[in-house]
Short mmCIF file of C-alpha atoms (C1' of nucleotides) in Angstrom, two decimals:
data_model
loop_
_atom_site.label_atom_id
_atom_site.label_comp_id
_atom_site.label_asym_id
_atom_site.label_seq_id
_atom_site.Cartn_x
_atom_site.Cartn_y
_atom_site.Cartn_z
CA MET A 558 67.40 132.56 110.52
CA PRO A 559 65.31 129.41 109.88
CA GLU A 560 61.91 128.87 111.47
CA HIS A 561 62.94 125.49 112.84
CA PRO A 562 66.46 125.92 114.22
CA GLY A 563 66.98 122.18 114.29
CA ARG A 564 66.62 121.92 110.56
CA TRP A 565 69.83 123.72 109.60
CA GLY A 566 71.65 121.76 112.23
CA ASP A 567 70.39 118.55 110.72
CA SER A 568 71.22 119.80 107.27
CA GLU A 569 74.83 120.54 108.17
CA ALA A 570 75.09 117.21 109.97
CA ARG A 571 73.77 115.41 106.90
CA ARG A 572 76.31 117.08 104.65
CA ARG A 573 79.06 116.04 107.05
CA ASP A 574 77.69 112.50 107.24
CA ILE A 575 77.59 112.20 103.46
CA LEU A 576 81.16 113.47 103.06
CA ALA A 577 82.43 111.23 105.86
CA ALA A 578 80.73 108.23 104.26
CA ALA A 579 82.21 109.16 100.87
CA GLY A 580 85.70 109.34 102.37
CA ALA A 581 85.29 105.97 104.05
CA LEU A 582 84.07 104.31 100.84
CA LEU A 583 86.99 105.79 98.85
CA ASP A 584 89.46 104.59 101.48
CA GLU A 585 88.02 101.09 101.51
CA GLY A 586 87.35 100.38 97.87
CA GLY A 587 88.59 103.26 95.73
CA TYR A 588 86.47 105.26 93.32
CA GLY A 589 84.70 102.14 92.10
CA ALA A 590 83.20 101.64 95.53
CA LEU A 591 81.76 105.15 95.63
CA THR A 592 78.28 104.61 94.22
CA MET A 593 75.34 106.78 95.14
CA ARG A 594 73.48 103.77 96.49
CA ALA A 595 76.39 102.68 98.69
CA LEU A 596 76.88 106.27 99.79
CA ALA A 597 73.23 106.62 100.76
CA GLU A 598 73.23 103.37 102.70
CA ARG A 599 76.48 104.30 104.49
CA ALA A 600 75.12 107.73 105.38
CA GLY A 601 71.80 106.22 106.56
CA MET A 602 69.45 107.72 103.99
CA SER A 603 67.85 107.05 100.64
CA PRO A 604 69.75 107.79 97.43
CA GLY A 605 67.33 110.51 96.47
CA LEU A 606 68.03 112.55 99.58
CA ILE A 607 71.71 113.03 98.69
CA TYR A 608 70.55 115.21 95.81
CA GLU A 609 68.98 117.57 98.34
CA TYR A 610 72.46 118.41 99.62
CA PHE A 611 74.65 117.97 96.53
CA VAL A 612 73.79 118.62 92.91
CA ASP A 613 75.38 115.39 91.68
CA LYS A 614 78.10 112.83 92.37
CA GLU A 615 80.81 115.12 91.04
CA ASP A 616 79.63 117.77 93.49
CA VAL A 617 80.09 115.33 96.39
CA CYS A 618 83.66 114.68 95.26
CA ALA A 619 84.39 118.36 94.79
CA ALA A 620 83.13 119.08 98.32
CA LEU A 621 85.37 116.33 99.67
CA LEU A 622 88.35 117.76 97.82
CA GLN A 623 87.52 121.19 99.18
CA GLN A 624 87.40 119.77 102.70
CA HIS A 625 90.90 118.36 102.24
CA GLN A 626 92.14 121.65 100.79
CA VAL A 627 90.86 123.55 103.79
CA ALA A 628 92.45 121.05 106.19
CA LEU A 629 95.79 121.23 104.37
CA THR A 630 95.68 125.02 104.26
CA ARG A 631 95.11 125.06 108.01
CA LEU A 632 97.97 122.61 108.53
CA MET A 633 100.36 124.66 106.41
CA ALA A 634 99.47 127.78 108.35
CA SER A 635 100.45 126.04 111.58
CA VAL A 636 103.62 124.22 110.49
CA ALA A 637 106.88 125.68 111.83
CA ALA A 638 109.21 126.98 109.12
CA ASP A 639 112.27 127.23 111.39
CA ASN A 640 113.96 124.10 110.11
CA GLY A 641 113.89 124.99 106.46
CA ILE A 642 112.22 123.90 103.25
CA ARG A 643 112.95 120.18 103.49
CA ALA A 644 111.47 119.95 107.00
CA VAL A 645 108.40 121.86 105.91
CA LEU A 646 107.79 119.57 102.95
CA GLN A 647 108.33 116.46 105.11
CA GLY A 648 105.67 117.82 107.43
CA ILE A 649 102.97 118.16 104.80
CA VAL A 650 103.64 115.04 102.71
CA PRO A 651 101.29 112.78 104.71
CA GLU A 652 98.39 115.20 104.29
CA THR A 653 99.03 115.77 100.57
CA THR A 654 99.25 112.01 100.07
CA LEU A 655 95.93 111.49 101.81
CA GLN A 656 94.31 114.15 99.62
CA TRP A 657 95.70 112.66 96.40
CA GLY A 658 94.75 109.13 97.40
CA ARG A 659 91.12 110.10 97.82
CA VAL A 660 90.35 112.74 95.24
CA GLY A 661 93.55 113.24 93.25
CA ARG A 662 92.53 111.51 90.08
CA LEU A 663 89.22 113.31 89.74
CA ALA A 664 88.38 115.09 86.53
CA ALA A 665 89.36 118.73 86.21
CA ALA A 666 86.63 120.21 84.06
CA SER A 667 83.24 120.18 85.74
CA ARG A 668 79.80 121.18 84.50
CA ASN A 669 79.04 123.25 87.59
CA ARG A 670 80.27 126.82 87.39
CA ALA A 671 79.41 127.77 90.96
CA ARG A 672 81.28 124.79 92.39
CA ASP A 673 84.24 125.54 90.11
CA ARG A 674 84.48 129.08 91.49
CA ASP A 675 84.23 127.71 95.01
CA LEU A 676 87.03 125.21 94.36
CA ALA A 677 89.20 127.84 92.68
CA GLY A 678 88.96 129.87 95.88
CA THR A 679 90.12 127.15 98.26
CA THR A 680 92.76 126.02 95.76
CA SER A 681 94.29 129.47 95.56
CA ALA A 682 94.15 129.80 99.35
CA GLN A 683 95.99 126.49 99.56
CA PHE A 684 98.61 127.69 97.07
CA ALA A 685 99.01 130.98 98.94
CA ALA A 686 99.59 129.13 102.22
CA LEU A 687 102.20 126.92 100.56
CA HIS A 688 103.90 129.97 99.06
CA ARG A 689 104.10 131.75 102.41
CA LEU A 690 105.41 128.61 104.08
CA LEU A 691 108.15 128.19 101.47
CA GLU A 692 109.16 131.82 101.81
CA ASP A 693 109.41 131.57 105.58
CA ALA A 694 111.35 128.33 105.37
CA ALA A 695 113.76 129.75 102.79
CA ARG A 696 114.37 132.74 105.02
CA ALA A 697 114.96 130.44 107.97
CA GLU A 698 117.73 128.57 106.16
CA ASN A 699 119.07 131.75 104.62
CA CYS A 700 118.69 130.86 100.98
CA GLY A 701 116.92 132.59 98.12
CA LEU A 702 113.71 131.29 96.56
CA ARG A 703 113.63 131.30 92.76
CA GLU A 704 110.38 133.28 92.54
CA SER A 705 108.02 132.78 89.61
CA PRO A 706 104.30 132.30 89.01
CA ALA A 707 105.32 128.70 88.28
CA LEU A 708 107.02 128.16 91.66
CA VAL A 709 104.05 126.92 93.67
CA PRO A 710 102.45 124.95 90.80
CA PHE A 711 105.81 123.21 90.32
CA VAL A 712 106.14 122.24 93.98
CA TRP A 713 102.51 121.16 94.13
CA ALA A 714 102.89 119.02 91.02
CA GLY A 715 105.95 117.43 92.58
CA LEU A 716 104.07 116.65 95.78
CA MET A 717 101.16 115.14 93.83
CA GLY A 718 103.56 113.06 91.75
CA LEU A 719 105.16 111.77 94.92
CA ALA A 720 101.74 111.06 96.40
CA ASP A 721 100.75 109.15 93.27
CA ASP A 722 103.86 106.99 93.53
CA LEU A 723 103.22 106.38 97.23
CA VAL A 724 99.51 105.62 96.92
CA ASN A 725 99.85 103.21 94.02
CA GLY A 726 102.27 100.33 93.95
CA ARG A 727 104.29 101.90 91.15
CA THR A 728 107.38 102.12 93.36
CA ALA A 729 107.23 98.83 95.19
CA ALA A 730 110.86 98.26 94.22
CA ILE A 731 111.96 101.51 95.88
CA ASP A 732 112.09 102.20 99.58
CA ARG A 733 109.35 104.68 100.43
CA GLN A 734 111.51 106.92 102.56
CA THR A 735 114.21 107.00 99.88
CA LEU A 736 111.64 108.19 97.37
CA ILE A 737 110.27 110.81 99.77
CA ASP A 738 113.70 112.10 100.75
CA TYR A 739 115.01 112.27 97.19
CA THR A 740 111.88 114.04 95.96
CA ILE A 741 111.90 116.59 98.75
CA ASP A 742 115.60 117.27 98.35
CA ALA A 743 115.29 117.61 94.57
CA LEU A 744 112.27 119.92 94.89
CA ALA A 745 114.17 122.08 97.38
CA ARG A 746 117.20 122.23 95.08
CA GLY A 747 114.95 123.08 92.18
CA ILE A 748 113.31 126.12 93.75
CA THR A 749 116.24 127.67 95.61
CA GLU A 750 119.50 129.39 94.88
CA PRO A 751 122.38 127.85 96.82
CA ALA A 752 122.65 129.32 100.30
CA THR A 753 125.62 131.64 100.78
CA GLY A 754 125.50 133.08 104.30
CA PRO A 755 127.25 131.72 107.39
CA ALA A 756 124.09 130.03 108.64
CA ALA A 757 123.89 128.08 105.40
CA SER A 758 127.51 127.00 105.64
CA ARG A 759 126.91 125.79 109.16
CA ARG A 760 123.85 123.90 108.00
CA ARG A 761 125.87 122.21 105.32
CA GLY A 762 128.45 121.07 107.84
CA ARG A 763 131.28 123.35 106.78
CA HIS A 764 132.55 124.79 110.06
CA ASP A 765 134.71 127.48 108.54
CA MET B 578 100.89 80.09 60.72
CA PRO B 579 97.10 80.50 60.37
CA GLU B 580 95.12 78.60 57.76
CA HIS B 581 93.62 81.79 56.41
CA PRO B 582 96.46 84.31 56.26
CA GLY B 583 94.02 87.19 55.96
CA ARG B 584 92.55 86.47 59.32
CA TRP B 585 95.52 87.45 61.47
CA GLY B 586 95.95 90.51 59.34
CA ASP B 587 92.36 91.42 59.99
CA SER B 588 92.77 90.70 63.65
CA GLU B 589 95.76 93.03 63.99
CA ALA B 590 93.99 95.65 61.92
CA ARG B 591 90.96 95.42 64.16
CA ARG B 592 93.06 95.91 67.29
CA ARG B 593 94.65 98.96 65.69
CA ASP B 594 91.25 100.28 64.61
CA ILE B 595 89.84 99.89 68.10
CA LEU B 596 92.80 101.64 69.72
CA ALA B 597 92.75 104.44 67.15
CA ALA B 598 89.02 104.92 67.74
CA ALA B 599 89.59 104.95 71.50
CA GLY B 600 92.28 107.62 71.14
CA ALA B 601 90.03 109.76 68.98
CA LEU B 602 87.11 109.50 71.41
CA LEU B 603 89.36 110.43 74.35
CA ASP B 604 90.74 113.42 72.46
CA GLU B 605 87.30 114.66 71.50
CA GLY B 606 85.27 114.12 74.64
CA GLY B 607 87.51 112.85 77.43
CA TYR B 608 87.02 109.65 79.36
CA GLY B 609 83.28 110.20 79.57
CA ALA B 610 83.03 109.89 75.79
CA LEU B 611 84.79 106.54 75.76
CA THR B 612 81.88 104.12 75.98
CA MET B 613 82.02 100.64 74.54
CA ARG B 614 79.05 101.41 72.28
CA ALA B 615 80.66 104.59 70.93
CA LEU B 616 83.94 102.75 70.54
CA ALA B 617 82.29 99.94 68.59
CA GLU B 618 80.47 102.35 66.29
CA ARG B 619 83.63 104.39 65.70
CA ALA B 620 85.63 101.26 64.94
CA GLY B 621 82.89 99.95 62.64
CA MET B 622 81.82 96.86 64.55
CA SER B 623 79.35 95.65 67.14
CA PRO B 624 80.07 96.14 70.86
CA GLY B 625 80.35 92.42 71.41
CA LEU B 626 83.22 92.03 68.97
CA ILE B 627 85.52 94.32 70.97
CA TYR B 628 85.57 91.63 73.65
CA GLU B 629 87.12 89.27 71.14
CA TYR B 630 90.23 91.47 71.08
CA PHE B 631 90.30 92.97 74.59
CA VAL B 632 89.17 91.42 77.84
CA ASP B 633 87.36 94.55 79.02
CA LYS B 634 87.31 98.35 78.83
CA GLU B 635 90.25 98.66 81.20
CA ASP B 636 92.23 96.38 78.91
CA VAL B 637 91.58 98.71 75.98
CA CYS B 638 92.90 101.64 78.01
CA ALA B 639 95.94 99.69 79.18
CA ALA B 640 96.76 98.78 75.58
CA LEU B 641 96.46 102.43 74.57
CA LEU B 642 98.76 103.45 77.43
CA GLN B 643 101.21 100.77 76.36
CA GLN B 644 101.13 102.10 72.80
CA HIS B 645 102.05 105.56 74.09
CA GLN B 646 104.80 104.13 76.27
CA VAL B 647 106.35 102.34 73.32
CA ALA B 648 106.16 105.50 71.18
CA LEU B 649 107.75 107.60 73.92
CA THR B 650 110.48 105.03 74.51
CA ARG B 651 111.28 105.09 70.80
CA LEU B 652 111.32 108.90 70.83
CA MET B 653 113.65 109.02 73.83
CA ALA B 654 116.01 106.59 72.16
CA SER B 655 116.27 108.90 69.15
CA VAL B 656 116.50 112.30 70.89
CA ALA B 657 119.93 113.92 70.79
CA ALA B 658 121.50 114.42 74.20
CA ASP B 659 124.19 116.83 73.03
CA ASN B 660 122.52 119.98 74.29
CA GLY B 661 122.05 118.83 77.86
CA ILE B 662 119.28 117.88 80.24
CA ARG B 663 117.03 120.88 79.71
CA ALA B 664 117.01 120.43 75.94
CA VAL B 665 116.27 116.74 76.30
CA LEU B 666 113.32 117.39 78.60
CA GLN B 667 111.98 120.13 76.32
CA GLY B 668 112.08 117.60 73.51
CA ILE B 669 109.92 115.00 75.23
CA VAL B 670 107.38 117.27 76.97
CA PRO B 671 104.90 117.28 74.07
CA GLU B 672 104.83 113.47 73.94
CA THR B 673 104.52 113.07 77.71
CA THR B 674 101.71 115.63 77.73
CA LEU B 675 99.84 113.75 75.03
CA GLN B 676 100.20 110.51 76.98
CA TRP B 677 98.97 112.08 80.22
CA GLY B 678 96.09 113.82 78.51
CA ARG B 679 94.73 110.56 77.16
CA VAL B 680 95.47 107.91 79.74
CA GLY B 681 97.15 109.68 82.63
CA ARG B 682 94.32 109.61 85.08
CA LEU B 683 93.61 105.90 84.68
CA ALA B 684 93.45 103.67 87.70
CA ALA B 685 96.66 102.00 88.81
CA ALA B 686 95.46 98.69 90.22
CA SER B 687 93.90 96.44 87.63
CA ARG B 688 92.20 93.07 87.91
CA ASN B 689 94.18 91.56 85.07
CA ARG B 690 97.52 90.08 86.15
CA ALA B 691 98.79 89.30 82.66
CA ARG B 692 98.11 92.83 81.43
CA ASP B 693 99.76 94.23 84.57
CA ARG B 694 102.94 92.29 83.84
CA ASP B 695 102.83 93.47 80.25
CA LEU B 696 102.45 97.09 81.33
CA ALA B 697 105.21 96.77 83.90
CA GLY B 698 107.52 95.69 81.11
CA THR B 699 106.91 98.67 78.83
CA THR B 700 106.92 101.02 81.81
CA SER B 701 110.34 99.86 82.94
CA ALA B 702 111.62 100.07 79.35
CA GLN B 703 110.34 103.63 79.25
CA PHE B 704 112.07 104.44 82.54
CA ALA B 705 115.31 102.83 81.35
CA ALA B 706 115.26 104.92 78.16
CA LEU B 707 114.70 108.09 80.22
CA HIS B 708 117.53 107.14 82.55
CA ARG B 709 119.97 106.57 79.69
CA LEU B 710 118.92 109.84 78.08
CA LEU B 711 119.48 111.79 81.29
CA GLU B 712 122.89 110.20 81.79
CA ASP B 713 123.98 111.07 78.25
CA ALA B 714 122.66 114.60 78.58
CA ALA B 715 124.40 115.10 81.94
CA ARG B 716 127.67 113.90 80.43
CA ALA B 717 127.18 116.26 77.50
CA GLU B 718 126.93 119.28 79.77
CA ASN B 719 129.65 117.97 82.06
CA CYS B 720 127.66 117.77 85.26
CA GLY B 721 127.03 114.94 87.68
CA LEU B 722 123.66 113.20 88.02
CA ARG B 723 122.49 112.59 91.57
CA GLU B 724 121.95 108.87 91.09
CA SER B 725 119.27 107.03 93.09
CA PRO B 726 116.50 104.51 92.48
CA ALA B 727 114.25 107.53 92.98
CA LEU B 728 115.87 109.61 90.23
CA VAL B 729 113.74 108.51 87.28
CA PRO B 730 110.48 108.22 89.24
CA PHE B 731 111.08 111.79 90.46
CA VAL B 732 111.64 113.18 86.96
CA TRP B 733 108.70 111.21 85.58
CA ALA B 734 106.42 112.48 88.34
CA GLY B 735 107.55 116.01 87.55
CA LEU B 736 106.79 115.56 83.87
CA MET B 737 103.35 114.12 84.64
CA GLY B 738 102.62 116.98 87.03
CA LEU B 739 103.57 119.46 84.34
CA ALA B 740 101.43 117.59 81.81
CA ASP B 741 98.49 117.68 84.22
CA ASP B 742 98.82 121.44 84.60
CA LEU B 743 99.10 121.87 80.83
CA VAL B 744 96.21 119.58 79.91
CA ASN B 745 93.76 121.02 82.41
CA GLY B 746 93.07 124.69 82.78
CA ARG B 747 94.58 124.78 86.25
CA THR B 748 97.26 127.25 85.14
CA ALA B 749 95.30 129.56 82.91
CA ALA B 750 96.79 132.48 84.83
CA ILE B 751 100.35 131.37 84.04
CA ASP B 752 102.04 131.53 80.68
CA ARG B 753 102.49 127.97 79.40
CA GLN B 754 106.09 128.39 78.35
CA THR B 755 106.96 129.99 81.68
CA LEU B 756 105.56 126.95 83.45
CA ILE B 757 107.39 124.54 81.15
CA ASP B 758 110.70 126.37 81.42
CA TYR B 759 110.55 126.74 85.19
CA THR B 760 109.62 123.08 85.67
CA ILE B 761 112.35 121.80 83.39
CA ASP B 762 114.96 124.05 84.95
CA ALA B 763 113.90 123.07 88.47
CA LEU B 764 113.89 119.35 87.61
CA ALA B 765 117.37 119.68 86.11
CA ARG B 766 118.64 121.52 89.20
CA GLY B 767 117.03 118.89 91.39
CA ILE B 768 118.77 115.91 89.85
CA THR B 769 122.24 117.31 89.17
CA GLU B 770 125.26 118.49 91.07
CA PRO B 771 126.41 121.91 89.91
CA ALA B 772 128.66 121.61 86.87
CA THR B 773 132.29 122.41 87.52
CA GLY B 774 134.26 121.86 84.30
CA PRO B 775 135.10 124.45 81.64
CA ALA B 776 132.27 123.32 79.37
CA ALA B 777 129.80 123.99 82.15
CA SER B 778 131.24 127.43 82.81
CA ARG B 779 130.94 128.24 79.14
CA ARG B 780 127.35 127.04 79.13
CA ARG B 781 126.56 129.30 82.04
CA GLY B 782 127.95 132.29 80.21
CA ARG B 783 131.13 132.72 82.18
CA HIS B 784 133.79 133.09 79.52
CA ASP B 785 136.80 132.61 81.76
"C1'" DA C 1269 58.14 119.63 104.97
"C1'" DC C 1270 60.97 116.00 104.58
"C1'" DC C 1271 62.08 111.69 102.79
"C1'" DT C 1272 61.54 107.28 100.17
"C1'" DG C 1273 62.33 104.09 96.56
"C1'" DA C 1274 60.47 102.67 92.05
"C1'" DA C 1275 61.39 104.13 87.51
"C1'" DC C 1276 64.27 105.93 83.61
"C1'" DA C 1277 68.12 106.26 80.60
"C1'" DC C 1278 72.47 104.57 79.93
"C1'" DC C 1279 76.56 101.94 81.08
"C1'" DG C 1280 79.86 97.48 80.72
"C1'" DT C 1281 79.44 92.86 79.52
"C1'" DT C 1282 77.52 88.33 77.86
"C1'" DC C 1283 75.80 84.98 74.78
"C1'" DA C 1284 72.10 82.83 71.92
"C1'" DA C 1285 71.24 83.47 67.33
"C1'" DG C 1286 72.37 84.56 62.63
"C1'" DT C 1287 75.19 84.23 58.17
"C1'" DA D 928 84.09 80.88 61.89
"C1'" DC D 929 83.01 85.27 62.59
"C1'" DC D 930 79.95 88.67 64.02
"C1'" DT D 931 75.54 90.79 65.72
"C1'" DG D 932 72.58 92.97 68.91
"C1'" DA D 933 69.08 91.93 72.41
"C1'" DA D 934 69.36 91.02 77.20
"C1'" DC D 935 71.25 91.43 81.99
"C1'" DA D 936 72.94 93.63 86.02
"C1'" DC D 937 74.12 97.88 87.73
"C1'" DC D 938 74.97 102.79 87.53
"C1'" DG D 939 73.56 108.15 88.24
"C1'" DT D 940 69.52 110.71 88.61
"C1'" DT D 941 64.50 112.03 88.97
"C1'" DC D 942 60.06 112.53 90.89
"C1'" DA D 943 55.38 110.80 92.17
"C1'" DA D 944 54.01 109.11 96.33
"C1'" DG D 945 54.09 108.57 101.25
"C1'" DT D 946 54.22 110.27 106.26
#
DNA sequence: ACCTGAACACCGTTCAAGT
DNA sequence: ACCTGAACACCGTTCAAGT
C-alpha cells in the first residue's frame, strides 16, 4: 500500500495514456510515426518520463501487444460457438486484424527476459482460448478436429496471414470478403475431418 | 554500350556486392545489424557510394526481396509436381523460410513508386509460378483445386505464417517437422476437393 | 519525489572536396 | 568520373538539474 494513494493511480493512468498514445500514433502513421518524442508529446509528458514506466521503446510495443492479446482472449471467451468454426473465425477476424496492423510486424526476439516471460503467458492464454473455442465450435457442427500441437499455431498463422493481406494493399485486386471467406473456409477444412452425423448432413444441405 | 566497358561490369558487381553484404548482415544480426555504415564497410566502399546504386535503405531491402522472389520463382518452375501438392509444398518450404527470415517483416507501403511497380511484377510472377505448380500437382494426384482469386494468396500466407513460426522461437515447444507436416497437410486439405479417382484411392492406401 | 529537457551516441542521408 | 567521409537532421536513451 503506497503512502500517497494518488500516486499509484496516477502511475496506472500514465501507463494507460502512454499505450493509448502509442496506439493512436501507430494507427495514424505506422511504426515510423512512433518515436519516443512524438509519444511523449502525445501523452503530455517529457520523453524522459516514459522510461519511468517502460524500460525502452520495445517494452512499450510489447505492452501494447499484450493489451491486444488480453482483449482478444476476452473476446474469444465470450464468442458463441453454436454456429460452428467458420462463424467463430468470422467473429474474431476484425480483432486479429487490428492486432496485426498495430504490432504484428514487431521483432520476436527481445533483450528483456522478464517481458518475454510476461508475453509468453498472455500468448499461451490467447492460444488456449482459441483452442477451446475451436473445440466447442467443432462439437457444435458435429465434426472432428484434427488435434495436434500444431493445430492452434496453424490457425493463428493463417489468421495473421489474412490480416497481413487485409492491412496492406497486397490484395487490392481481390475482393476483401472473398479473401476472408476463402481463408476461413480453407482453414476450417484444413483442421477438421469431414462431418458425418445427421446434423452435418443437414448443415451441408443434404436433406436425406 | 558504355565507353568504358569495365564500368557497367563494375556497377553490376557493386550492386551484387551490396546485396550480398546486406544478406549476410541480416543473417548474422537481424534487421538491427543492417546499417548503411556496416553495409558499406562489408561491401568495401564508403556509405555515400551505396546511394549511387540504391535510392535509400528501403530500396536495398526491396532489391534483396526481389532477388529472393526471382530465385523462388525459378525454383518453383523446376520442382516436379508428380508427387502431389504436399510434396511440392515440402519442396519449397526451405526457400520460403529463408525469404521470410531475411525480408519478411519489411514494411509494405514504400515511398518509391517505380520500385513498387518493379516489386509487384516479380511478386505476381512468383504467385503465377505457385499457381501453376499447384495446378500441376493437383492434376498429378487426381484431385480438384478449389479455384479462387484468393487461392494463391491463402497458400502464400500459410507458408509465410509457417516460416514466421520456424524462424522465430515461437514454437520451441513443438517439433519442427510436426509443425511443417501439419501445416502442409492442412493447406492441401484447405485448397482441394477430396480426390475421387482410383489414383487418389491408391494414394490414400485403399487398395480397392 | 517527481519531472524536465539538454546532452550523448548512433542512425539514414547528403554533398563539398579529393584523386 | 568516381569515390570519400565529414556534416546534418533526427532517433532512442540517460541523467544532472529544477520544482
